[in-house]
Coordinates of C-alpha atoms and ligand atoms in Angstrom, one line a residue:
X1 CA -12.8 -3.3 17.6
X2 CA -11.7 -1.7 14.5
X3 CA -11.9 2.4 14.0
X4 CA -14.2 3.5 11.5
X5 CA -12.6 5.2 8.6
X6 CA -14.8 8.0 7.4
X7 CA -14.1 7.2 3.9
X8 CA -13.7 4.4 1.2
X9 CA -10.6 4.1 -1.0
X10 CA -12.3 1.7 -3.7
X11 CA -15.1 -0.6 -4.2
X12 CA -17.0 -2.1 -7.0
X13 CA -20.3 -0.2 -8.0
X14 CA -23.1 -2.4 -6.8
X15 CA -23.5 -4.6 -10.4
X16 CA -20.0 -5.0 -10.3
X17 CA -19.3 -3.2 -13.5
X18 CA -17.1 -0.2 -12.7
X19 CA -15.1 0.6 -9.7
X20 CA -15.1 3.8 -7.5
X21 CA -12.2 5.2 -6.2
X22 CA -11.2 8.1 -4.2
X23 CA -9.5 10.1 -6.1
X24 CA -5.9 10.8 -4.4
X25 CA -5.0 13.3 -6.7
X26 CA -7.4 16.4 -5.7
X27 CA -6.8 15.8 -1.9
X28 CA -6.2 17.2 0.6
X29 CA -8.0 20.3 -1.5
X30 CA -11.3 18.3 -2.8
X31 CA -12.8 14.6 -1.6
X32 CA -13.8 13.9 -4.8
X33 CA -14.5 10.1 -6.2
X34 CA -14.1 9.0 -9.4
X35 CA -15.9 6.1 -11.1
X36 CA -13.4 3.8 -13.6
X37 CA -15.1 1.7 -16.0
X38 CA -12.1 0.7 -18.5
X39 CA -8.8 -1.1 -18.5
X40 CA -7.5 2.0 -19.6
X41 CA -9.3 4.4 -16.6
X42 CA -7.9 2.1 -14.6
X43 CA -4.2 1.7 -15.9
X44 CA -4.1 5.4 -15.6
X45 CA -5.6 5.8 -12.5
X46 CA -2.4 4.0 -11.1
X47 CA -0.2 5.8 -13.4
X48 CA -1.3 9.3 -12.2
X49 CA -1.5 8.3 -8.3
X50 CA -5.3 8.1 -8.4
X51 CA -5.2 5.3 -6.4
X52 CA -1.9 4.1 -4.8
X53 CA 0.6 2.2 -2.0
X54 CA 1.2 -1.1 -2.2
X55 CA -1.6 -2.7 -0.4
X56 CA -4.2 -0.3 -1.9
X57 CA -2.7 -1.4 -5.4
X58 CA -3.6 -5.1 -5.0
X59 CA -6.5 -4.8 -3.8
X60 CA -7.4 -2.2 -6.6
X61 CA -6.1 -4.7 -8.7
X62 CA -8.0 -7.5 -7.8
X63 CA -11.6 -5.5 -8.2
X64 CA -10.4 -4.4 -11.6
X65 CA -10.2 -7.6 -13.0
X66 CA -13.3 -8.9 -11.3
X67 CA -14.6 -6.1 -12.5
X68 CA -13.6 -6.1 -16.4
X69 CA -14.1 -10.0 -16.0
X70 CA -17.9 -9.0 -15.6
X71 CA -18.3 -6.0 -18.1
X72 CA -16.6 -8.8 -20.5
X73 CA -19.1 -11.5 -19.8
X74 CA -21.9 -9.8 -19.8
X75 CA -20.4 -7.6 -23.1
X76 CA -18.8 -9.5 -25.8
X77 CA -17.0 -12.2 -24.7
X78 CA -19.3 -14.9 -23.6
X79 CA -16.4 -17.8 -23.3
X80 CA -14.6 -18.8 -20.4
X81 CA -11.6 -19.5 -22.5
X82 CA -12.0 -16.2 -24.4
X83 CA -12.4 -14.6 -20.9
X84 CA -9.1 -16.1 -19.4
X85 CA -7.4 -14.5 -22.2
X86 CA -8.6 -11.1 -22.2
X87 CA -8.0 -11.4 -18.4
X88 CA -4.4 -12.2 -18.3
X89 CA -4.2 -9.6 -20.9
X90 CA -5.6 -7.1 -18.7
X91 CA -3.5 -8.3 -16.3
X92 CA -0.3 -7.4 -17.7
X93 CA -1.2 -3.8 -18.7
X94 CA -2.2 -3.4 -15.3
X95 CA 1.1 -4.8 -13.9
X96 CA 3.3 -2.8 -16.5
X97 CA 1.9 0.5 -14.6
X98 CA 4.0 0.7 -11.7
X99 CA 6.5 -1.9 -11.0
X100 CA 8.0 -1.4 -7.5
X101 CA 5.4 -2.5 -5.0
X102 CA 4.9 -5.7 -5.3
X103 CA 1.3 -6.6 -4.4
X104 CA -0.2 -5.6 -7.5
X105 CA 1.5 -8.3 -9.4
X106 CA 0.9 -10.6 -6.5
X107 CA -3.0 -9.5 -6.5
X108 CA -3.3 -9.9 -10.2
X109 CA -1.4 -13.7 -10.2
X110 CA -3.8 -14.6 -7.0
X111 CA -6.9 -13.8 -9.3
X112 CA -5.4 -15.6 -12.6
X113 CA -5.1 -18.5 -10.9
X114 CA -8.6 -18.6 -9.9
X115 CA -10.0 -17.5 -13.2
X116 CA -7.4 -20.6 -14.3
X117 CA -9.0 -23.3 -12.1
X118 CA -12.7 -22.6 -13.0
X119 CA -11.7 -23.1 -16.8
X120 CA -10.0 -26.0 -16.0
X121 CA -13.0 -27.4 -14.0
X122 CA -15.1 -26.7 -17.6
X123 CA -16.7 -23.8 -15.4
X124 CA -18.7 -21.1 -17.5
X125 CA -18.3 -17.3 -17.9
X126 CA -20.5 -16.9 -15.3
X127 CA -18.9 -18.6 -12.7
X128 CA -15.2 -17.3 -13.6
X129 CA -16.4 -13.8 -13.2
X130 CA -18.1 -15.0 -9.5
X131 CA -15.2 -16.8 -8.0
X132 CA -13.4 -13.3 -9.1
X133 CA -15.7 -10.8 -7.7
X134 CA -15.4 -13.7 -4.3
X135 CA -11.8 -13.7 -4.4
X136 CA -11.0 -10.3 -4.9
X137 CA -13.7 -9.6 -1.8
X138 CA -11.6 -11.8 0.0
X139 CA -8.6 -9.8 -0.6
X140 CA -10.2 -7.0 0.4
X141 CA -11.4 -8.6 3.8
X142 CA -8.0 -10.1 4.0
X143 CA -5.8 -6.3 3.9
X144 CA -8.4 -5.1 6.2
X145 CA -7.2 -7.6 8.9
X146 CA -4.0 -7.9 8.0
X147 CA -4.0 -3.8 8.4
X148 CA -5.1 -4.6 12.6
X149 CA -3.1 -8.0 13.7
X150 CA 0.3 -5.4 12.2
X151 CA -1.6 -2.4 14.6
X152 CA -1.8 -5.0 17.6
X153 CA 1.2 -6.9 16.4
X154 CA 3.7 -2.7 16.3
X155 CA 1.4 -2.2 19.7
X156 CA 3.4 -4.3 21.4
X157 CA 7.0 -2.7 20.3
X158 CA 5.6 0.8 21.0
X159 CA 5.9 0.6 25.5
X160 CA 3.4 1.0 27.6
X161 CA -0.5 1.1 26.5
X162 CA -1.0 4.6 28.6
X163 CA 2.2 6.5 28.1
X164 CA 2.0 9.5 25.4
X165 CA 3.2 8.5 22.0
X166 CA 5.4 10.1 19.7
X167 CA 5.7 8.6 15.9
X168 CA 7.2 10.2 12.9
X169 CA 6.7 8.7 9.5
X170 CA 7.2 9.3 5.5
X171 CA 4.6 9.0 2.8
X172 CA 1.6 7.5 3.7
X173 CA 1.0 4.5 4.8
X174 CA -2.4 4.7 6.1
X175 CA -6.0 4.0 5.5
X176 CA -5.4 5.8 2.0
X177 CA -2.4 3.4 1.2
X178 CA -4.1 -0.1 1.9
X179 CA -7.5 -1.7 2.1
X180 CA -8.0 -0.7 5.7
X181 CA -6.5 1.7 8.4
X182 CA -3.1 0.9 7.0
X183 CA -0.1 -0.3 7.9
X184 CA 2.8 1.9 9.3
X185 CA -0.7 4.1 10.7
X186 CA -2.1 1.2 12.2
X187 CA -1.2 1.4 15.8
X188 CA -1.7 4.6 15.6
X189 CA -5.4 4.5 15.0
X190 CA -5.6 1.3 17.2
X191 CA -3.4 3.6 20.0
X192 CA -5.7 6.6 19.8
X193 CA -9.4 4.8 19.7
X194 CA -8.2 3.0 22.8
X195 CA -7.6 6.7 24.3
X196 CA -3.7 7.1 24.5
X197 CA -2.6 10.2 23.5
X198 CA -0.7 10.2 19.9
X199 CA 1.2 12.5 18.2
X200 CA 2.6 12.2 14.4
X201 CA 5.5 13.8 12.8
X202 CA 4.3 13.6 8.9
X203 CA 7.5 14.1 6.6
X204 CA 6.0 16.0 3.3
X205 CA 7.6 13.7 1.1
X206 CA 8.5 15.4 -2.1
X207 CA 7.6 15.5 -4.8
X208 CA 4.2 14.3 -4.6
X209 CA 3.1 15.2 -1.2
X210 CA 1.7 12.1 0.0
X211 CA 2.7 13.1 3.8
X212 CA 1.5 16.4 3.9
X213 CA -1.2 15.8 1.0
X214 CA -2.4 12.2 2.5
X215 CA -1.4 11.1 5.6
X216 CA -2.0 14.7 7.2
X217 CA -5.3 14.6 5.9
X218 CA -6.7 11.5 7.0
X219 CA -5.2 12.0 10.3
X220 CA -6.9 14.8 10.9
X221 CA -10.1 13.7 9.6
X222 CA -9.4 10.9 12.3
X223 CA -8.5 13.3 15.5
X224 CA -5.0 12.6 15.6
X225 CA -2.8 15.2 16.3
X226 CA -0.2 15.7 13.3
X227 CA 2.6 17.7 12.6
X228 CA 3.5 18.3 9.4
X229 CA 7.5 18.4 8.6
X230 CA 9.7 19.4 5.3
X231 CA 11.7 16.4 4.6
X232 CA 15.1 18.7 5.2
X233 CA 13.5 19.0 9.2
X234 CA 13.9 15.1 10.1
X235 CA 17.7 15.6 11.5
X236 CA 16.8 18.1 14.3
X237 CA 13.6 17.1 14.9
X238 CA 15.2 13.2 16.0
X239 CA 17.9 15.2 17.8
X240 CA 15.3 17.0 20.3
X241 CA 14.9 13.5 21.2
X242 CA 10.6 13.4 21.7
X243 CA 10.4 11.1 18.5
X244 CA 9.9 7.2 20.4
X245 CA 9.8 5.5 16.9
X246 CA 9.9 5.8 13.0
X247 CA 7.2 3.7 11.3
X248 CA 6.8 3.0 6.9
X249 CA 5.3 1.0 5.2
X250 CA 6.6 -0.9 2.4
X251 CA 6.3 -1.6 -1.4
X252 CA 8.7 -4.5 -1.6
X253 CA 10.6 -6.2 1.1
X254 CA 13.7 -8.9 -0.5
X255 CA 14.7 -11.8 1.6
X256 CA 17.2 -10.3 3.4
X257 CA 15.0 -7.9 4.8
X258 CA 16.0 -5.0 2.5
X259 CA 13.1 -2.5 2.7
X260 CA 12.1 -0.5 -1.0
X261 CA 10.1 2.2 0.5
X262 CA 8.8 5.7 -1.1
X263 CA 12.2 7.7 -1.8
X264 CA 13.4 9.6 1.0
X265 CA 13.2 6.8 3.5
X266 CA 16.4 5.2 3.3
X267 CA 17.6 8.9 4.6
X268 CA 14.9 8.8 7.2
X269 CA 16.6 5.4 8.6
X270 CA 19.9 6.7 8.7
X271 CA 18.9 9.6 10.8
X272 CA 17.2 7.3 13.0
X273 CA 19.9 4.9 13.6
X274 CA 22.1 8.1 14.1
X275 CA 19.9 9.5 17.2
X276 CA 19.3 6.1 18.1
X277 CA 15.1 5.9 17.6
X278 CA 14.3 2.8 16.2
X279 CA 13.0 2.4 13.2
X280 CA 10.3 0.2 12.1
X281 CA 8.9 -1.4 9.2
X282 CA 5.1 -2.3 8.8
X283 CA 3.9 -4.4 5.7
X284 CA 1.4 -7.2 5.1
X285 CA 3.4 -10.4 3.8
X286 CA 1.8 -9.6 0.5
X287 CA 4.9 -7.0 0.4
X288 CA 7.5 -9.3 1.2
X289 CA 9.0 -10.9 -2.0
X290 CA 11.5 -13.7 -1.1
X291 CA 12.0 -14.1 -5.2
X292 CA 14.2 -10.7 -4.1
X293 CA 17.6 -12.0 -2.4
X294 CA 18.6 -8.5 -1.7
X295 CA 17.7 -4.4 -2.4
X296 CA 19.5 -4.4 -5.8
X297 CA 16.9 -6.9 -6.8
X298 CA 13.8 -4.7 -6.5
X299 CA 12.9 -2.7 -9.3
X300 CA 13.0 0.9 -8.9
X301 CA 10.5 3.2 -10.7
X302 CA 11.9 6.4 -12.0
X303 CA 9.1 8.9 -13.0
X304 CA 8.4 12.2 -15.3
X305 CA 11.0 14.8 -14.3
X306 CA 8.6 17.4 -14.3
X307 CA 7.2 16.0 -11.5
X308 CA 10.3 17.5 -10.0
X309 CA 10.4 20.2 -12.2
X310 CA 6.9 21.6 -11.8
X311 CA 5.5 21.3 -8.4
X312 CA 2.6 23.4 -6.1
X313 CA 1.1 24.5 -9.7
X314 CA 4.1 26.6 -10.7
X315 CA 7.6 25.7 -12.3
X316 CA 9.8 24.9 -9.6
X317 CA 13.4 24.2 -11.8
X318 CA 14.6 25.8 -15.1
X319 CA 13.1 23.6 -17.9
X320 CA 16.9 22.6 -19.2
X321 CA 17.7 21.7 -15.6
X322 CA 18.2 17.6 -15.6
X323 CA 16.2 16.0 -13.3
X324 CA 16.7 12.2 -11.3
X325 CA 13.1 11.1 -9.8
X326 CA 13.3 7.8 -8.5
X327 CA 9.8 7.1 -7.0
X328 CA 11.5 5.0 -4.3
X329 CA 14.7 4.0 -2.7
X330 CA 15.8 0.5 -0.6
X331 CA 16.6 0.9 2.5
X332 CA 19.1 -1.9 4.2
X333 CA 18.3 -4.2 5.9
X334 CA 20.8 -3.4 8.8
X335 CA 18.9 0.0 9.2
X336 CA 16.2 -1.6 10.3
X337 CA 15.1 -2.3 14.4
X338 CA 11.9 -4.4 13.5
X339 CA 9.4 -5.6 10.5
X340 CA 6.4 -5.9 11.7
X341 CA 3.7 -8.0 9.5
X342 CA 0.1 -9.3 10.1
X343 CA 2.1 -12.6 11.4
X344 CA 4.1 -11.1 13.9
X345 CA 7.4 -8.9 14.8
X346 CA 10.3 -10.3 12.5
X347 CA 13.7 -9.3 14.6
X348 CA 17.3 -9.2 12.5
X349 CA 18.8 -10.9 11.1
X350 CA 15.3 -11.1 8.9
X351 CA 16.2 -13.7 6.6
X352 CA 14.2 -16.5 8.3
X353 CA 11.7 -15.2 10.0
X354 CA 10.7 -13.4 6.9
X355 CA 10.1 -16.8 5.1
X356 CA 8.5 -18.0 8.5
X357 CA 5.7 -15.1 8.2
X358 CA 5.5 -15.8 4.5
X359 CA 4.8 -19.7 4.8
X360 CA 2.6 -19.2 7.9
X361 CA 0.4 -16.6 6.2
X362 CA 0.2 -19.0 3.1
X363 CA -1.1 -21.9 4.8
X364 CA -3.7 -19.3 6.9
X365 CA -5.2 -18.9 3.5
X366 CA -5.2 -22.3 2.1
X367 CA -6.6 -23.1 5.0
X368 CA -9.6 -20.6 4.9
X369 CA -10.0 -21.4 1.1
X370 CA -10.8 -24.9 1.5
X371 CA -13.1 -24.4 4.7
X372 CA -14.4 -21.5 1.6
X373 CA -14.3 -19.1 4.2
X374 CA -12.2 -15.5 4.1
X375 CA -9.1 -15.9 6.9
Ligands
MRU401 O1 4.1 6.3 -4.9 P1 3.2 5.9 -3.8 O2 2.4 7.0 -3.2 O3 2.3 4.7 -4.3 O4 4.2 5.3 -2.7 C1 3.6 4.7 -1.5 C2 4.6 4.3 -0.5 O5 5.8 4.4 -0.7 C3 4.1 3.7 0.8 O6 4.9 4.0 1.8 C4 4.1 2.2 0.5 O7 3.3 1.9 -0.6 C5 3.5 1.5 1.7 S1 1.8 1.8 1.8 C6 1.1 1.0 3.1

C-alpha cells in the first residue's frame, strides 16, 4: 500500500484549463499554491523553481500542454493542424527552461507524438486535446508507480526489513521532486509506513535550499525523523560511521552510468566511497538518457550569480565578487555502488543493464497503450 502524501505537487484544475501547483518557492515558510494559466506562468514557474526535479518536471510538463492544448481549442484555435503547431511551439519554450533533467524534454516528445497521431488519423481539436489530458494522466499514474517498484526495488539493497535505518541524502528527491513519494525518498516512506525505524541526514544543499527547504519539510510533515546538515558536515558525519547508505535522485543518467545530479553530489560520492557507505542512485528510466555516452554529454545549467550572491534575504558576497553556479554536477559512474530504477537494481558496470531497464520499461508501456490501459 502506498503512503499518503498530505499534499499535491500539481494537477489540472477540474475543466482542465489551468494547472495548480504547489508553490516550492515560499516553503518550508508558507504552503501556498499557485494556479498557472499561461505558457508564460508556466515557463517561469520552472525557471524560478516553482515547480521542480526531474520527474516532477515531466509530469508538469505533460499537464501544461494538455492544458494549453485545451485553453487553445476551446479559445482561438479551433484546428487540429493549427493546434499541433502551437503545441510544439509551446513545447520548445517549455524545454528551453531548464535543460539538464531530462524528463521534461522526454515528457513533452511523449505528448507531441500523441497530439501527432490524432492529426494524422484526421482526428479533430477535440480529440487531440483528450488523448493529451489521457496521456499526460497516464504519466502521472505512471511516476507514481514508478516512484514505489524503485521504494521496493532500493528496499531490497537497504538489509534487513526490522533493523534501524540510517540514510543521508542531497537535494530533494522526494514526494516534492516527482509525481509521487519520490525517488531517492522512496524506501524511506515505504520503510517507515511499514514501521521500521528511519532516520535521514538531509544535506542543505546550497544555494537553494532544497534539503533543508524541501526535503526537511516534507519529511517532517510525514513523521520521519530528519536531521538537517550544512553541506561542509558530510565528511565527519560518514566518518562516525552510523550513515548505512547515500541515496539521490537523478536529472540525467548517460549510458555509462554517469549520474548528473543537483551540484554538490559528485562531492557527496566521493566522501562515500572514502568511508566506504555505499552510494546509491534512484531514478525512473525516464531519467536515464542512452543518447548520453558519457557525463561530458549532459548539459549543465549554470544559473544567476546572485543566487550565490544573495542568499537567506540578505547579500551574502560583495557585488564585484565573480560568482560560478552550476545548478548540477555529474557524478562518475565508478562512484556509484547501485542505480536503482522502477525496473530493478542496475549493478556496474551499468552500461547494459541500463539499456536492459530502458527497453523493458518501453515495451511495459507499449504494451499498456495498446490494451489502452495505464502500466
Ligand atoms: O534544481 P532542482 O531543485 O530541480 O534539482 C533537483 C535535483 O537535483 C534532484 O535531485 C533531481 O531532480 C532528482 S528528483 C527525484
Amino acid at each position: 500500500v502506498e503512503p499518503q502524501l498530505p499534499f499535491q505537487t500539481v494537477r489540472p484544475t477540474p475543466e482542465h484549463d489551468a494547472l495548480v501547483i504547489l508553490d516550492q518557492t515560499l516553503l518550508p515558510e508558507r504552503e501556498e499554491e499557485r494556479t498557472l494559466e499561461t505558457l508564460e506562468e508556466m515557463a517561469e514557474a520552472i525557471r524560478l523553481l516553482r515547480v521542480r526535479g526531474a520527474p516532477l518536471l515531466g509530469v508538469f510538463g505533460a499537464w501544461a500542454l494538455a492544458v494549453l492544448a485545451e485553453r487553445a481549442r476551446t479559445g482561438e484555435i479551433g484546428d487540429s493542424k493549427g493546434l499541433l503547431s502551437h503545441l510544439r511551439e509551446a513545447a520548445s519554450t517549455l524545454e528551453e527552461t531548464r535543460p539538464t533533467a531530462v524528463n521534461l524534454a522526454w515528457a513533452l516528445e511523449r505528448m507531441l507524438r500523441v497530439a501527432e497521431s490524432v492529426v494524422s488519423r484526421e482526428g479533430d481539436a477535440a480529440a487531440v486535446s483528450a488523448a493529451l489530458l489521457a496521456e499526460a494522466r497516464a504519466i502521472h499514474h505512471q511516476d507514481r508507480e514508478m516512484c514505489r517498484r524503485m521504494g521496493e526495488h532500493a528496499l531490497t539493497l537497504l538489509g534487513d526489513d526490522d533493523a534501524p535505518l540510517t540514510l543521508m541524502t542531497h537535494c530533494n528527491a522526494g514526494a516534492l521532486a516527482t509525481g509521487g513519494m519520490g525517488s531517492a525518498l522512496s524506501p524511506v516512506y515505504l520503510a517507515h509506513d511499514g514501521g521500521r525505524k528511519v532516520r535521514v541526514f538531509a544535506d542543505e544543499t546550497r544555494p537553494l535550499l532544497q534539503g533543508s527547504r524541501l526535503t526537511a519539510w516534507e519529511l517532517t510533515r510525514s513523521g520521519v525523523e530528519v536531521t538537517v546538515v550544512t553541506d561542509g558536515m558530510g565528511a565527519p558525519l560518514l566518518r562516525r560511521g552510523e550513515v548505512d547508505a547515500v541515496v539521490v535522485g537523478s536529472d540525467r543518467i548517460a549510458a555509462n552510468g554517469d549520474v548528473a545530479n543537483k551540484i554538490g553530489t559528485y562531492g557527496l560520492a566521493l566522501l562515500a566511497r572514502e568511508h566506504g557507505v555505499p552510494f546509491y542512485v534512484l531514478a525512473p528510466t525516464s531519467t536515464v538518457d542512452l543518447e548520453c555516452a558519457d557525463g561530458d554529454a549532459i548539459p549543465i545549467e549554470e544559473r544567476d550569480p546572485e543566487e550565490v550572491r544573495e542568499g537567506f534575504g540578505r547579500r551574502t558576497a560583495p557585488e564585484g565578487a565573480a560568482v560560478w553556479n552550476p545548478a548540477f554536477d555529474v557524478t562518475p559512474a565508478r562512484l556509484v555502488s547501485a542505480i536503482v530504477t522502477e525496473e530493478g537494481v542496475v549493478r556496474p558496470p551499468f552500461d547494459e543493464g541500463l539499456g536492459d531497464a530502458v527497453e523493458r520499461a518501453r515495451r511495459t508501456s507499449e504494451a499498456a497503450r495498446r490494451e489502452n490501459v495505464a502500466p
